[in-house]
Coordinates of C-alpha atoms in Angstrom, one line a residue:
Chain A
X8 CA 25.4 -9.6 17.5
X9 CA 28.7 -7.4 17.0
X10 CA 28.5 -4.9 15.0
X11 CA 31.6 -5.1 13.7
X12 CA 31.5 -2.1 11.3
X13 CA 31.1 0.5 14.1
X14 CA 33.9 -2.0 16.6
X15 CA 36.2 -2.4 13.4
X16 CA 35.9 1.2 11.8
X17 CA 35.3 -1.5 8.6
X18 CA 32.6 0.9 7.1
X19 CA 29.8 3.5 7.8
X20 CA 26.4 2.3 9.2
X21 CA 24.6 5.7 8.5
X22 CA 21.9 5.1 6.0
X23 CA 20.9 8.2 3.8
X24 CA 18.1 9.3 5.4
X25 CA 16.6 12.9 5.4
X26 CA 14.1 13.8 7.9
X27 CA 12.2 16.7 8.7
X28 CA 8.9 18.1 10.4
X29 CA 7.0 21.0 11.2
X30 CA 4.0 22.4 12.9
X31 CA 1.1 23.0 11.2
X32 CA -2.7 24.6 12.5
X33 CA -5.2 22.6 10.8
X34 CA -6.6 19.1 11.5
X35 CA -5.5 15.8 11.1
X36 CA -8.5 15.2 8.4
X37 CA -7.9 18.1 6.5
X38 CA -3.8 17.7 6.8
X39 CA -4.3 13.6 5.5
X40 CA -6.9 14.8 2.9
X41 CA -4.1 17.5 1.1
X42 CA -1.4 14.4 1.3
X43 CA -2.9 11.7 1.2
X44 CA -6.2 11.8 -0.6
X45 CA -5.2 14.6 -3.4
X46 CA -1.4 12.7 -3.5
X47 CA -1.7 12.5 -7.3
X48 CA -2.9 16.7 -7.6
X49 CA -0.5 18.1 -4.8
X50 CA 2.6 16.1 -4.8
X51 CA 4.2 18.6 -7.6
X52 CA 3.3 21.3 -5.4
X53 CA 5.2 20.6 -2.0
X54 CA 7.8 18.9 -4.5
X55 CA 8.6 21.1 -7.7
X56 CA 11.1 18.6 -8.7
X57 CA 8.0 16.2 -9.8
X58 CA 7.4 17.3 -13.5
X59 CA 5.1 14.8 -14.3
X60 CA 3.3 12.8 -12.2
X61 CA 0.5 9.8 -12.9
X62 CA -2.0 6.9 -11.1
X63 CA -0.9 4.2 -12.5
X64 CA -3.9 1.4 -10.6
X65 CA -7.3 2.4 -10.7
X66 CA -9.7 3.9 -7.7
X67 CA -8.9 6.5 -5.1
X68 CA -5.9 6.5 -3.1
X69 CA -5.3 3.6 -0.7
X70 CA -2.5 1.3 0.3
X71 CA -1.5 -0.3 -3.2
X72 CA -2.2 2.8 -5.3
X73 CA 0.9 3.1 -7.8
X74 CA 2.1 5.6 -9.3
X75 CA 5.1 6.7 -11.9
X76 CA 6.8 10.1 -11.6
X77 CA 9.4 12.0 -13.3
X78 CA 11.7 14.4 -11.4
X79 CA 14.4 16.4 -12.5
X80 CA 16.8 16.9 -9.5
X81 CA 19.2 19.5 -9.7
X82 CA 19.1 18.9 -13.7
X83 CA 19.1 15.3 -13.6
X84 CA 15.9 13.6 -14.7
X85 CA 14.7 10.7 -13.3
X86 CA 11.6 8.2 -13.9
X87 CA 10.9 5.9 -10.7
X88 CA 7.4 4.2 -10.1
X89 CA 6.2 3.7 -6.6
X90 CA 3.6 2.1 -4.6
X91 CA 1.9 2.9 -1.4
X92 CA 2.7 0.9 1.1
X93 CA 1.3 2.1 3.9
X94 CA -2.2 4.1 4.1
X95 CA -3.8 5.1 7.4
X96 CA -5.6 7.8 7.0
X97 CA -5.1 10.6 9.6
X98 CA -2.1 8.5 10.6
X99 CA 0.7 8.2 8.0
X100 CA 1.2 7.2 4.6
X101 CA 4.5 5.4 3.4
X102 CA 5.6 5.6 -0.8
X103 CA 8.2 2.8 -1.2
X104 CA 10.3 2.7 -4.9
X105 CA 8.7 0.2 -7.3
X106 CA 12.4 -1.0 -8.7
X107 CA 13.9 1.9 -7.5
X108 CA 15.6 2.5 -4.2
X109 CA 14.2 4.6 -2.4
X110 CA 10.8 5.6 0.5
X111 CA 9.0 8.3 1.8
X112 CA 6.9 8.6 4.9
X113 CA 4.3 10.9 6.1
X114 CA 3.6 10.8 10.0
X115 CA 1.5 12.9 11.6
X116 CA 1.3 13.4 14.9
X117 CA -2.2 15.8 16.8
X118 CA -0.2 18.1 19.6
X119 CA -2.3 21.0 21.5
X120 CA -5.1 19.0 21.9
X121 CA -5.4 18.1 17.9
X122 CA -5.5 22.0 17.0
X123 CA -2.0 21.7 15.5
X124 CA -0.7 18.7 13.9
X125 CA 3.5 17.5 13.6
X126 CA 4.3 16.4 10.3
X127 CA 7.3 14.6 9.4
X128 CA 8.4 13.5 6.6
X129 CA 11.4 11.4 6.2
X130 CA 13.0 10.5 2.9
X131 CA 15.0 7.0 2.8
X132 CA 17.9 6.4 -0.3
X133 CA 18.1 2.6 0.2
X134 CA 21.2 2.8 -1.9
X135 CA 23.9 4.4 -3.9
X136 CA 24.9 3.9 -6.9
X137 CA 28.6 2.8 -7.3
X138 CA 29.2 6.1 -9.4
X139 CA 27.6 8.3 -7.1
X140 CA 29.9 6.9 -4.1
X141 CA 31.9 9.9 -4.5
X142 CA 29.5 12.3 -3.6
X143 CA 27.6 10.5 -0.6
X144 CA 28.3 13.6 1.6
X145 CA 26.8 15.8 -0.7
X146 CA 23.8 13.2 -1.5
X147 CA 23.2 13.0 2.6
X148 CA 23.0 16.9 2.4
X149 CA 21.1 17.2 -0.2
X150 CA 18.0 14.6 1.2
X151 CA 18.7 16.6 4.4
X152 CA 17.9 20.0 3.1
X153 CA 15.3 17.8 0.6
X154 CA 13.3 16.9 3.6
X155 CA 13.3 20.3 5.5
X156 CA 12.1 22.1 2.4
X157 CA 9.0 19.3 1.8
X158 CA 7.3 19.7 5.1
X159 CA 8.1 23.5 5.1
X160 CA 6.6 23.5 1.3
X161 CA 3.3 21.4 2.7
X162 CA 3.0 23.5 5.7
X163 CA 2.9 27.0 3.2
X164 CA -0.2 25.0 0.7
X165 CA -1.9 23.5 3.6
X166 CA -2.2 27.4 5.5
X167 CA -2.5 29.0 2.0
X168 CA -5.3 26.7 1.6
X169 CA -7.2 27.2 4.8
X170 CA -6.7 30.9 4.2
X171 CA -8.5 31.0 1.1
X172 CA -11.1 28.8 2.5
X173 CA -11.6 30.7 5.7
X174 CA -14.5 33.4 5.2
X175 CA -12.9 37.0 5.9
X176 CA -14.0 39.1 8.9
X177 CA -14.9 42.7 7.7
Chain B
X105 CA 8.7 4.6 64.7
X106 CA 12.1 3.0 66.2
X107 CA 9.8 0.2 67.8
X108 CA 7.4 -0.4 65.2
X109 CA 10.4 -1.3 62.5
X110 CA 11.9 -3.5 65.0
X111 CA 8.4 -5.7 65.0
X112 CA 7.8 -5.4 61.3
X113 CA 11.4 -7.0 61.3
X114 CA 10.9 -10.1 63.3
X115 CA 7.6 -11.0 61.5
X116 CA 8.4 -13.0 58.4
X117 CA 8.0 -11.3 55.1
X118 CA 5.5 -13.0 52.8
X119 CA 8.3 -13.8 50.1
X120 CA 11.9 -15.1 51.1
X121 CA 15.1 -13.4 49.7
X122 CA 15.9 -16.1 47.1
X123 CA 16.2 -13.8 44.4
X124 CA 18.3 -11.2 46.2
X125 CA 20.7 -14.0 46.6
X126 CA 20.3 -15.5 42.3
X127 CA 21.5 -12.2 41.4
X128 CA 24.5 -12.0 43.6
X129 CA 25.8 -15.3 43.2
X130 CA 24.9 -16.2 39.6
X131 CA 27.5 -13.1 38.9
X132 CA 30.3 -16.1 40.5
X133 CA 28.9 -19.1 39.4
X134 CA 28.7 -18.4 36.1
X135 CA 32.2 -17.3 35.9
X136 CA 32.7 -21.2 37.4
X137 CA 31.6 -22.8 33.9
X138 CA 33.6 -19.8 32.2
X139 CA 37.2 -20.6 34.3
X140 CA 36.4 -24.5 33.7
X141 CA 35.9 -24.3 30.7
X142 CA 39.4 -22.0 29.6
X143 CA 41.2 -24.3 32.1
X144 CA 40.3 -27.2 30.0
X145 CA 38.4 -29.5 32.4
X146 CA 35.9 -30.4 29.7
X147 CA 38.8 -31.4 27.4
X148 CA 40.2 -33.1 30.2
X149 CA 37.2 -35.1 30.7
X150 CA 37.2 -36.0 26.9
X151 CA 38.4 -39.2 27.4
X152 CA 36.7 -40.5 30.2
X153 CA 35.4 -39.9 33.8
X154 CA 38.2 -38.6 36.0
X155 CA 38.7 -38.3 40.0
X156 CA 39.1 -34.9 41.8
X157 CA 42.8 -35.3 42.8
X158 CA 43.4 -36.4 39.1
X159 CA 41.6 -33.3 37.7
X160 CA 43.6 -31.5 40.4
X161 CA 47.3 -32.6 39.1
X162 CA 46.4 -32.4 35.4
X163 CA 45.4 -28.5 36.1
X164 CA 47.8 -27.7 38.1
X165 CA 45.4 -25.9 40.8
X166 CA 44.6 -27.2 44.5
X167 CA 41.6 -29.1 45.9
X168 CA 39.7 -26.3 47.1
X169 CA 39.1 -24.0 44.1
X170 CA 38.8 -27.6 42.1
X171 CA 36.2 -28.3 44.5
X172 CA 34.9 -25.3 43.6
X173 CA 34.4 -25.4 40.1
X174 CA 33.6 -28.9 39.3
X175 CA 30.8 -29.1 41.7
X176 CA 29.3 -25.6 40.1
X177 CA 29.6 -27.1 37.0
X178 CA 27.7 -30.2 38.0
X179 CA 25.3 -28.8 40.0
X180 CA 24.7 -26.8 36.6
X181 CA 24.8 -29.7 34.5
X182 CA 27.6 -29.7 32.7
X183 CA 29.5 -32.4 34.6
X184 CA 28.1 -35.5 36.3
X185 CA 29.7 -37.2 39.8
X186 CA 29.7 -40.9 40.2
X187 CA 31.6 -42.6 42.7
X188 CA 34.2 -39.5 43.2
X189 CA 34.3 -39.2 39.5
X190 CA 33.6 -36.4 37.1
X191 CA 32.5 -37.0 34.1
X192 CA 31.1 -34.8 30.7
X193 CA 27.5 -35.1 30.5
X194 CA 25.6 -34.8 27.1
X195 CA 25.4 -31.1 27.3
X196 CA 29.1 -30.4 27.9
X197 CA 30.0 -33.2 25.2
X198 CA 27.7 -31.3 22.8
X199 CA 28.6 -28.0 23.1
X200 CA 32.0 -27.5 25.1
X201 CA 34.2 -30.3 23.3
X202 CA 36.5 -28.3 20.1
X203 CA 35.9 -31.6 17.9
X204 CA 31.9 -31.7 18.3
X205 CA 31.2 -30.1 15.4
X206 CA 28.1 -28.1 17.7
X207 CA 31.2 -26.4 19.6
X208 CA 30.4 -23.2 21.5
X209 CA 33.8 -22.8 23.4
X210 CA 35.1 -20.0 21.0
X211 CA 32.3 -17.9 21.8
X212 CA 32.9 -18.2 25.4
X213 CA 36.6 -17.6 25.0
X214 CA 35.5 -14.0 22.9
X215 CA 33.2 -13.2 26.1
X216 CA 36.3 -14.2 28.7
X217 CA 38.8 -12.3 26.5
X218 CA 36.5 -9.1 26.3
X219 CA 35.0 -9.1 29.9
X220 CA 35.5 -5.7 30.4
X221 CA 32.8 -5.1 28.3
X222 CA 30.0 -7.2 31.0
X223 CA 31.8 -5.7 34.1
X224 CA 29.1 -3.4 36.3
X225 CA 31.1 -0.2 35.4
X226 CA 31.1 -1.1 31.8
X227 CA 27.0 -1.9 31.8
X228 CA 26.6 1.4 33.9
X229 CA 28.2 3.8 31.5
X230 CA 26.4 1.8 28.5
X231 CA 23.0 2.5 30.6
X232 CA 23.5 5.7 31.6
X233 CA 25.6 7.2 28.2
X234 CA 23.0 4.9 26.2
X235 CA 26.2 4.2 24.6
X236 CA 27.7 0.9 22.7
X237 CA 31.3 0.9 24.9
X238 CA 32.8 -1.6 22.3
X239 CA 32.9 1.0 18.9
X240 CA 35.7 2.3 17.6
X241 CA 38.1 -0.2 18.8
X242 CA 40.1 -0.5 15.9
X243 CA 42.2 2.4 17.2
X244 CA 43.6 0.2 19.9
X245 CA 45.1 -1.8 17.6
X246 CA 48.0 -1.5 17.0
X247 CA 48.4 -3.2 13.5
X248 CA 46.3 -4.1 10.3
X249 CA 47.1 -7.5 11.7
X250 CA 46.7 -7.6 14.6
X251 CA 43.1 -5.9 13.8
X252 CA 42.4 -8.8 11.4
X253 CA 43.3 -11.1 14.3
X254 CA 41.0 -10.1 17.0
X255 CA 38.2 -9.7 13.8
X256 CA 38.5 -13.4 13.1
X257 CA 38.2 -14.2 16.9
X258 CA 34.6 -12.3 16.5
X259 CA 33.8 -13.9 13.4
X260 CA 35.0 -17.5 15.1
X261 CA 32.6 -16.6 18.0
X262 CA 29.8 -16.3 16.0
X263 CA 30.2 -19.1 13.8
X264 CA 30.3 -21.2 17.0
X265 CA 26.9 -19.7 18.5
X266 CA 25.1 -20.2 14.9
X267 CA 26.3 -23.4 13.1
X268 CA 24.2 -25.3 15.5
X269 CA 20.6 -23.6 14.8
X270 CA 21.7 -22.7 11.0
X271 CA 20.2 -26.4 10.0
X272 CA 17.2 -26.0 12.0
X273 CA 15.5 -23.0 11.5
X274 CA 15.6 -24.0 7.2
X275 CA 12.8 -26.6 8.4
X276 CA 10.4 -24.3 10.0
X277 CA 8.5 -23.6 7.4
X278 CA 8.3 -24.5 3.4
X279 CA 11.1 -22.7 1.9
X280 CA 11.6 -25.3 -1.1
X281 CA 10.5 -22.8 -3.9
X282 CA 12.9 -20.2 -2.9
X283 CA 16.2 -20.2 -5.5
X284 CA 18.5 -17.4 -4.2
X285 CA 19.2 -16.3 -0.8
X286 CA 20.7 -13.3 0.3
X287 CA 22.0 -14.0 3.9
X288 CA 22.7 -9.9 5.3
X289 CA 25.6 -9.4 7.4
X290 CA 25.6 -12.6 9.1
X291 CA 29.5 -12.3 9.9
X292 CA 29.9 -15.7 9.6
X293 CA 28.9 -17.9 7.0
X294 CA 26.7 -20.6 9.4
X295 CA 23.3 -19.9 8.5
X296 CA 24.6 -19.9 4.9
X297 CA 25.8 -23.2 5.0
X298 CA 22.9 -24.3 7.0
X299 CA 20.2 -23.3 4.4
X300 CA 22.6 -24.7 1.5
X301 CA 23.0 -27.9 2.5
X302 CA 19.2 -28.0 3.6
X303 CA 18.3 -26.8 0.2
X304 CA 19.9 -27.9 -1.8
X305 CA 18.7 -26.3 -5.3
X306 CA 19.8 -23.2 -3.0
X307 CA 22.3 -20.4 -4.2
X308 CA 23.5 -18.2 -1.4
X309 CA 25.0 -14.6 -1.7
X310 CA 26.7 -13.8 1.7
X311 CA 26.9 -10.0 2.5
X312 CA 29.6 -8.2 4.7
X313 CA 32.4 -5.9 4.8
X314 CA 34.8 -7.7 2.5
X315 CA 37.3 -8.3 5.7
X316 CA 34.6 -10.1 7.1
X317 CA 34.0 -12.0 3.9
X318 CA 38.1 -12.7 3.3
X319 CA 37.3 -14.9 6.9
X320 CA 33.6 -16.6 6.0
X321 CA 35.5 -17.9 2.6
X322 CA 37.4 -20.7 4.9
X323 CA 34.0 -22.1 6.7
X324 CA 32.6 -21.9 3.2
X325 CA 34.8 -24.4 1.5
X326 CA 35.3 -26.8 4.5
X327 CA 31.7 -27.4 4.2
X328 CA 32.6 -27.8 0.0
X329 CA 30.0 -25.2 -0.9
X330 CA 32.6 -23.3 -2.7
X331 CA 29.8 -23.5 -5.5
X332 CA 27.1 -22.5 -4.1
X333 CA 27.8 -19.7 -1.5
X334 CA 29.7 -16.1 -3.0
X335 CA 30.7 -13.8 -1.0
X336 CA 29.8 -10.2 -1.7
X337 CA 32.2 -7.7 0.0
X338 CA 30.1 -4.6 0.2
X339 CA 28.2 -2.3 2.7
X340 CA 24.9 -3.8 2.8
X341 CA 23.5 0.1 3.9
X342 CA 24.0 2.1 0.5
X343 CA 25.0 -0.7 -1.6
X344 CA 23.0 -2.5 -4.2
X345 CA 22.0 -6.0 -2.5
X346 CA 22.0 -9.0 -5.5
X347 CA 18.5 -10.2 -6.8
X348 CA 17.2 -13.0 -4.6
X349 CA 14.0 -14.1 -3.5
X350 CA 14.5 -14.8 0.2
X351 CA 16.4 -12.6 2.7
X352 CA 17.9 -13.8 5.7
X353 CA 19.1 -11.7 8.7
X354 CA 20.3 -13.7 11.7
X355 CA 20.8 -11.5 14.9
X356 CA 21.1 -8.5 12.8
X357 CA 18.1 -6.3 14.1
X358 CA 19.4 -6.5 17.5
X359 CA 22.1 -4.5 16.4
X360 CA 20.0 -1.6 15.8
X361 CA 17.7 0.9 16.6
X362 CA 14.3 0.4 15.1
X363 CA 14.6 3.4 12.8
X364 CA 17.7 1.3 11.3
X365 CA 15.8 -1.8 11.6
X366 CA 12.7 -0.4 9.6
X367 CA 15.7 1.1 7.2
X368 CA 16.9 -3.0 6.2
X369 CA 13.3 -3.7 6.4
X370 CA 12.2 -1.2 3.1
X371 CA 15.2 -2.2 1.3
X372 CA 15.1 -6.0 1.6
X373 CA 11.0 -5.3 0.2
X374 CA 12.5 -2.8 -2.0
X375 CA 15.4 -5.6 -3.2
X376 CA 12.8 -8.8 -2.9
X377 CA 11.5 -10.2 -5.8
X378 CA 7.5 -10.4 -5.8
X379 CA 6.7 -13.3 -3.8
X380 CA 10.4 -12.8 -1.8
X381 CA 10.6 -14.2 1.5
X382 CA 12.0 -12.4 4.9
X383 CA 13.2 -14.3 7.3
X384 CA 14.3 -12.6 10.7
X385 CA 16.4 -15.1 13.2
X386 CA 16.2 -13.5 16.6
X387 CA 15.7 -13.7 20.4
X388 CA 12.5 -12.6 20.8
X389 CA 11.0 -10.9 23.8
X390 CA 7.1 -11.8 24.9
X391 CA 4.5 -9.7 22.6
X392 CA 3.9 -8.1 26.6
X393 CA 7.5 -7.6 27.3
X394 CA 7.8 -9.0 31.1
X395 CA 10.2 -11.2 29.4
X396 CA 11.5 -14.1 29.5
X397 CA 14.8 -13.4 31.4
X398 CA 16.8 -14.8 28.5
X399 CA 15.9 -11.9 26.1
X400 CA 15.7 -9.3 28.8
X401 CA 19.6 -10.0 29.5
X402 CA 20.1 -10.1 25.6
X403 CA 19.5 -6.9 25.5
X404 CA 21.9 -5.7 28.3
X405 CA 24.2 -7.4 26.3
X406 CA 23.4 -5.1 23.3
X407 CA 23.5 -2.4 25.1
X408 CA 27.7 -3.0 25.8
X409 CA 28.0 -4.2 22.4
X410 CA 25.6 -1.9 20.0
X411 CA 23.3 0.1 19.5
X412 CA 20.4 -2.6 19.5
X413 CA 18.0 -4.7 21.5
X414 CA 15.4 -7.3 21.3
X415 CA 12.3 -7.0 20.2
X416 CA 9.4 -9.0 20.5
X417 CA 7.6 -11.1 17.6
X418 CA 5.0 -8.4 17.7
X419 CA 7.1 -5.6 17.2
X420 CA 9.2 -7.2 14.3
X421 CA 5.9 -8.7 12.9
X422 CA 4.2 -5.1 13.2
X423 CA 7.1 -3.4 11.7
X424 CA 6.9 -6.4 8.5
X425 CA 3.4 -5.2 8.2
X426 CA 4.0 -1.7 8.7
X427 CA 6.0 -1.8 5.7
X428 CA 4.2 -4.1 2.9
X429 CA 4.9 -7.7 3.5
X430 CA 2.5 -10.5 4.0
X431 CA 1.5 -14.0 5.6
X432 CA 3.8 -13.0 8.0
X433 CA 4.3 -15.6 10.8
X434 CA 6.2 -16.2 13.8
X435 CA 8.1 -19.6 14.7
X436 CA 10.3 -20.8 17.4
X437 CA 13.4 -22.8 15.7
X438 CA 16.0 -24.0 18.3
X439 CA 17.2 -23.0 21.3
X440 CA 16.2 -19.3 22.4
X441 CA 15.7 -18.3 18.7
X442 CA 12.7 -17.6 16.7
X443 CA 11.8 -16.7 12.9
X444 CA 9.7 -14.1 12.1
X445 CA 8.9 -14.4 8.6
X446 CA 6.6 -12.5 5.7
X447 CA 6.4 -12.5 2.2
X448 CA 6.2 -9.6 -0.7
X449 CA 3.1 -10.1 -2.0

C-alpha cells in the first residue's frame, strides 16, 4: 500500500527492461508469420547474438513450443532454454526463460488502416546477478540499445523480404 | 430564457440532492471517528459504558464538540447510547481497542499524522501531475533515525490493517500441498504469520528492503515463528527471489502500474516451481468497473501514495493468463479483500 522504497529512497523500483518499436509496411499476417511462425529459422537473423538455436517440443510453433539457445553477448556465452508463453497469432507472442530470468514480447499493433503494422518488442531481465550488481547501469543500457536494434533488425528482413518477393515493374 | 429557468426551478427534480450532501459531509464525519479515536474515547470506554459529562471531564473538551463526536460515532456504529450512556459496541471493541489483538488504531494514527497527503490540494496535484506526492520523503528527514522511526510507524500501520485477514484468506482455497512460501514485499510480516500458523508444515521467506525486514523480525518472534519465517533483505526487482512453490503478494500490485505489475507477474512464473501457486491479495474493482465505491476510493488513495491502483479480478486474472499460469480463480476472503489465484502448470 506504501511503497516505501520510492517514500524511503530504501532502493530502486526500476526493473531492467528494454523496449523498443518501429513502423513497419506489411501486414499483420505476413509480420506474425516472419516472428512468430518461422521463430526457430529467423530468430538468429534480427538477433546475431543467437549462435545456435533449436525446438526443443515437437509440432509447429504455438504457445508451449520450447526452445534452447545459445548467445554470445558481447563475448560472453550463454545457454538459456525458453518457452512460449504466450501465442496469438497476428497479436503478440511472449518467450519467458525456462530457469533463466529473463522475457521477451512481441506486440503488434495495425495503424493506417492495417497497411503499416507497430511492433514492439520489449526485453524484461527479471534479475541480476549479485556479481553483475556493479554494472546495472550499463546492463539497463545495454537491453535499451538491445531492444532498439531488434525491432530495427526485424523491420530491415521483413522489407528485404517483401522486396524480393514483390514482382519488379520494368 | 430568464422565466423559463425560474419554472424549471420550482418543479421538483426527479432525484433529491442526497448525494451532493454524502460528499460534503462525509469529508467531516469521517474525521469525527478519526478525532475520537486519537482522543482516546474508545480507550476511555474500555472499561465500561460512560455518561457524556463523564466522557466530557476525562477529555478535557466541552459538551458541544463531545456532543459532536460521540453521536457521529454512534450514529456510525462504533459507539452505542443507552440511557445517556456511551458505550463500545462490537465493532469498536474489535478493531479500535490497542489490546484486541484485531487492532486497527495505528493505521488510523499513520493516516491522521500524514493528512496532508488526503487534503483536496494534495489529491489535485496527484490527479493532475499523475504524480505519487509521498516519494522521496526521506530527504525531510532529518536523521537515519528519525527516518527509521517514521518507517516503523508505516510498517506498524500495515501490520494493523493485515493481521486480521492474514488467517483468513489461508482458508480460501486448498493450499495444504504447498511447502515454501515466498511472501513479496509485504512490509509487515502479517500475512506471513497468518499462512504459518494456518499451515503449519509451512516455511515462509519474507522479502523487503532489509530496513523493512530489521522491523518485521519483532512481529515474527512474538508470534514464536522465529523458525519458520526468514527474512530476506533484498530488492525483490533485480534480485534472485528463493525457490518456493507459492507466492504471495498482499496489496502489492496496487502499488504499480500494470507494466510493473506484469513485470512481478513473469518473474514469480519465472521463480515458481512447476505446479507453483500465485496468490494476489487485493481490493478488487467489478470486472465492469462502475465500482464498488470502496475500491474506486482505493485508488485515489494510490494515487497520493504511489504509482498504483486497483484493478479488477478480470484484469489481474487476464494479466495471470496472459502470462502462463493456470486454474486461475478468483475468491473473496475477508473484509474488502479478494484472492486471485493461478497455478504454473
Amino acid at each position: 500500500m506504501f511503497n516505501l522504497g520510492s517514500m524511503f529512497n530504501l532502493g530502486s523500483s526500476n526493473p531492467v527492461i528494454g523496449k523498443a518499436h518501429v513502423l513497419i509496411d506489411c501486414n499483420k499476417e505476413e509480420l506474425f508469420q516472419f516472428i512468430g511462425d518461422r521463430l526457430f529459422e529467423n530468430y538468429p537473423k534480427w538477433s546475431p547474438e543467437v549462435k545456435e538455436l533449436e525446438k526443443i517440443s515437437s509440432g509447429s510453433v504455438k504457445q508451449g513450443t520450447e526452445g534452447r539457445q545459445v548467445r554470445i553477448d558481447h563475448g560472453r556465452r550463454s545457454e538459456s532454454k525458453f518457452i512460449i508463453c504466450a501465442y496469438e497469432p497476428g497479436v503478440r507472442m511472449v518467450l519467458i526463460g525456462n530457469g533463466d530470468p529473463f522475457r521477451c514480447m512481441y506486440e503488434l499493433q495495425e495503424i493506417n488502416a492495417g497497411k503499416t503494422i507497430k511492433l514492439t518488442f520489449t526485453f524484461e531481465l527479471l534479475e541480476i546477478l549479485a556479481i553483475m550488481r556493479p554494472f546495472e547501469a550499463l546492463i539497463h543500457s545495454a537491453i535499451k540499445e538491445g531492444a532498439e536494434r531488434t525491432v530495427q533488425n526485424i523491420k530491415r528482413l521483413v522489407e528485404q523480404e517483401q522486396a524480393t518477393k514483390t514482382p519488379s515493374v520494368v | 430564457m430568464a422565466s423559463e429557468a425560474l419554472f424549471i426551478v420550482q418543479k421538483t427534480p426527479p432525484v433529491d440532492d442526497r448525494p451532493l450532501w454524502d460528499v460534503v459531509i462525509g469529508l467531516y464525519g469521517n474525521q469525527a471517528l478519526l478525532l475520537a479515536h486519537h482522543l482516546n474515547v474508545f480507550e476511555l470506554l474500555a472499561d465500561g459504558p460512560r455518561s457524556s459529562s463523564d466522557i466530557c471531564e476525562a477529555l478535557k473538551i466541552r459538551e458541544r464538540p463531545a456532543d459532536a463526536i460521540l453521536t457521529t460515532a454512534t450514529s456510525l456504529g462504533f459507539l452505542s447510547l443507552k440511557d445517556g450512556f456511551y458505550a463500545l459496541t462490537l465493532i469498536s471493541e474489535t478493531y479500535l481497542l490497542a489490546k484486541s489483538p484485531h487492532y486497527f488504531g495505528h493505521f488510523w494514527d499513520l493516516i491522521i499524522e500524514n493528512d496532508q497527503f488526503h487534503s483536496f490540494a494534495s489529491l489535485k496535484k496527484a490527479i493532475l501531475m499523475d504524480s505519487p506526492q509521498s516519494y522521496g520523503k526521506s530527504n525531510i528527514y532529518h536523521t537515519h533515525l528519525e527516518q527509521a522511526e517514521v518507517l516503523k510507524k508505516f510498517t506498524t500501520g500495515m501490520h494493523s490493517i493485515s493481521i486480521t485477514g492474514a488467517f483468513v484468506w489461508p482458508d480460501a482455497i486448498d493450499l495444504s500441498s504447498h511447502r515454501v512460501m515466498i511472501d513479496i514485499a509485504g512490509t509487515s510480516p502479517a500475512e506471513a504469520i497468518g499462512a504459518a500458523l494456518k499451515l503449519p508444515n509451512l516455511k515462509v521467506f519474507f522479502l523487503d528492503f532489509p530496513q523493512v525486514c530489521e522491523l518485521a523480525q519483532p512481529y515474527i518472534d512474538q508470534y514464536g515463528l522465529t523458525d519458520r519465517i526468514e527474512t530476506v533483505g533484498m530488492n525483490i526487482w533485480c534480485d534472485r527471489w528463493p525457490t518456493g512453490d507459492l507466492h504471495f503478494f498482499s496489496n502489492i500490485f496496487h502499488e504499480w502500474p500494470m507494466e510493473k505489475c506484469h513485470f512481478l507477474t513473469a518473474k514469480s512464473f519465472n521463480s515458481l516451481e512447476s505446479g507453483g501457486r500465485i496468490v494476489i491479495h487485493e481490493v478488487l474493482y467489478n470486472d465492469e468497473k462502475t465500482g464498488p465505491f470502496f475500491p474506486a476510493a482505493y485508488s485515489m488513495m494510490m494515487m497520493a501514495w504511489t504509482e498504483g491502483r486497483q484493478y479488477s479480478g478480470k484484469e489481474l486474472a487476464t494479466m495471470l493468463k496472459e502470462i502462463g499460469f493456470e486454474d486461475i480463480e478468483v475468491h473473496k476472503v475477508f473484509g474488502y479483500y479478494s484472492i486471485v489465484t493461478g497455478r504454473k502448470p
